[in-house]
Coordinates of C-alpha atoms in Angstrom, one line a residue:
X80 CA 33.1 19.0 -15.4
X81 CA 29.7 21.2 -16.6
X82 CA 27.1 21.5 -14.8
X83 CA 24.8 19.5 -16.7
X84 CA 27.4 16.4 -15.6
X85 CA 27.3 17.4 -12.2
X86 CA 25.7 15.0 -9.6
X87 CA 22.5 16.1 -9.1
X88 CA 20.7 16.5 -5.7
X89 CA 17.7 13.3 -5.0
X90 CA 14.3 15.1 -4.9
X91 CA 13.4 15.4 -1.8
X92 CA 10.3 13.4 -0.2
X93 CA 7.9 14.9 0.9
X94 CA 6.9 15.3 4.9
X95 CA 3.7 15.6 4.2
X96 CA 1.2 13.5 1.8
X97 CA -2.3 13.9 1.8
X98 CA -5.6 13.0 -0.3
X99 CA -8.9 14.5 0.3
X100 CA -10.7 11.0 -0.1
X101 CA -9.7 7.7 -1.9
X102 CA -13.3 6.4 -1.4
X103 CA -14.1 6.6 -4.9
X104 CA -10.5 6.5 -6.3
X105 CA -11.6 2.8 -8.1
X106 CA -14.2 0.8 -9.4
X107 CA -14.9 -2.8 -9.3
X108 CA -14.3 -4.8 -12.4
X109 CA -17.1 -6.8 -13.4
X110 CA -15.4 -10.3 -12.2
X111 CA -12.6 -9.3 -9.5
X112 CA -11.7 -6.7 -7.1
X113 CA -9.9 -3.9 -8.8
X114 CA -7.1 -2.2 -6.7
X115 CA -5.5 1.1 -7.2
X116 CA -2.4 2.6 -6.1
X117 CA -3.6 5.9 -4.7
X118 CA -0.3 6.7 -2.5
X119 CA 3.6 5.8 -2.2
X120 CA 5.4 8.0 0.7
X121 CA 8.2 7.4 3.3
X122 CA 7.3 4.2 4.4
X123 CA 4.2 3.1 3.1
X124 CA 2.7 2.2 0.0
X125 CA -1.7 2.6 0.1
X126 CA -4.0 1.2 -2.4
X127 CA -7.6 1.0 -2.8
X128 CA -9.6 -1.8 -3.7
X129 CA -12.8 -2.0 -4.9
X130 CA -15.5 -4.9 -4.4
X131 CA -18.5 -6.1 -5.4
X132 CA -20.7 -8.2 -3.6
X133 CA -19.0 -11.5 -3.2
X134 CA -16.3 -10.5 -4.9
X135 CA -12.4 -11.6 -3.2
X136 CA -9.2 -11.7 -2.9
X137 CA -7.9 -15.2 -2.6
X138 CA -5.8 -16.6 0.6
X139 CA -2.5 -14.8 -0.4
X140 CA 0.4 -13.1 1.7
X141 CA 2.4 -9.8 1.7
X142 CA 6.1 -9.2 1.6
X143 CA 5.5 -6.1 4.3
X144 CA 3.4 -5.8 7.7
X145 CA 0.0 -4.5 6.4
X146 CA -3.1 -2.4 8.3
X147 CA -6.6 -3.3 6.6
X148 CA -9.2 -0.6 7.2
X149 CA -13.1 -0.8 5.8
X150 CA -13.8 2.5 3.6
X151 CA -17.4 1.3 2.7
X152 CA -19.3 -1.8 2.9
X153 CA -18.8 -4.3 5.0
X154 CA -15.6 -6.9 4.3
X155 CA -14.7 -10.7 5.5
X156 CA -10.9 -11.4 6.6
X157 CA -9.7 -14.6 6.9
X158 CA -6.4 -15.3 9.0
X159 CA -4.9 -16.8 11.7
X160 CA -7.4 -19.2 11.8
X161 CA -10.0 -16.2 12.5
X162 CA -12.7 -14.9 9.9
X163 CA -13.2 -10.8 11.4
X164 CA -16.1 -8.6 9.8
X165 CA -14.4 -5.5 8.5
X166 CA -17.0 -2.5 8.4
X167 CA -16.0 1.4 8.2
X168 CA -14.4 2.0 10.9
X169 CA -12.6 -0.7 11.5
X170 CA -8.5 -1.7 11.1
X171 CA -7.5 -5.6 10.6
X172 CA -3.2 -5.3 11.1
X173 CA -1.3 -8.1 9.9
X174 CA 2.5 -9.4 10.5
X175 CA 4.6 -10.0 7.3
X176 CA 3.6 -13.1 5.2
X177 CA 0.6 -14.5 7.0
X178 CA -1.8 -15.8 5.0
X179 CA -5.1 -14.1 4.3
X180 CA -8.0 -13.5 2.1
X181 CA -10.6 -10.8 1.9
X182 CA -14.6 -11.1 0.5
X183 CA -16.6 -8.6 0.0
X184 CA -20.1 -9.1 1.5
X185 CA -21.7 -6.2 0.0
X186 CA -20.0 -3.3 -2.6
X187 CA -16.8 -2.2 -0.5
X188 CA -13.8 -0.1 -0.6
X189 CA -10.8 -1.1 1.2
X190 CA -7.8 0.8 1.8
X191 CA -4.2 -1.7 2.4
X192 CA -1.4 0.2 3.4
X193 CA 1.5 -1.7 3.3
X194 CA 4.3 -0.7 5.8
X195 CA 7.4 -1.0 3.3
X196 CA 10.6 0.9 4.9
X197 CA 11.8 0.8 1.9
X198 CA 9.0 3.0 0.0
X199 CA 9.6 6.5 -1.2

């Protein structure tokens, strides 16, 4: 066997991962919320979205827990019978496959990071 036809070692994942600021990683479209991918490590998958005033995600659910945390602006989630204001600061967590929906009642940026054990 050569060594180009030798197993090679997986790449190696990082332990550490780290952005400076995903605040401005995205801009709305002009008729939906726009999301971007800013992160995939051990674990968890992160993406951005951004909003425009009245802008939203329809009632929807995700395959993994979730943690919903206000970047800017000032966000509606609707669950579990519950509508919570979501303003900087602030962390919404959610259990796999609930249903939800988000509006934007100002410009926003929201960052979802989706607890996937299976992300790398």
């Amino acid at each position: 066997m050569s060594p180009a036809d030798a197993p090679q070692p997986e790449p190696a994942v990082p332990a550490l991962s780290h952005l400076d600021d995903v605040r401005d990683a995205v801009e709305p479209y002009p008729d939906r919320p726009r999301p971007q991918r800013v992160l995939v490590a051990e674990g968890a998958r992160v993406v951005v979205f951004a909003f425009d005033a009245g802008q939203e995600l329809r009632e929807h659910t995700a395959a993994f827990p979730v943690l919903l945390q206000a970047l800017t602006g000032h966000l509606q989630v609707t669950a579990d019978g519950r509508t919570v204001d979501l303003e900087p600061g602030g962390v919404v967590h959610m259990t796999t496959r609930l249903p939800h929906a988000v509006r934007a009642v100002e410009p926003s940026r929201l960052m979802l990071t989706m607890l996937d054990p299976a992300a790398r």
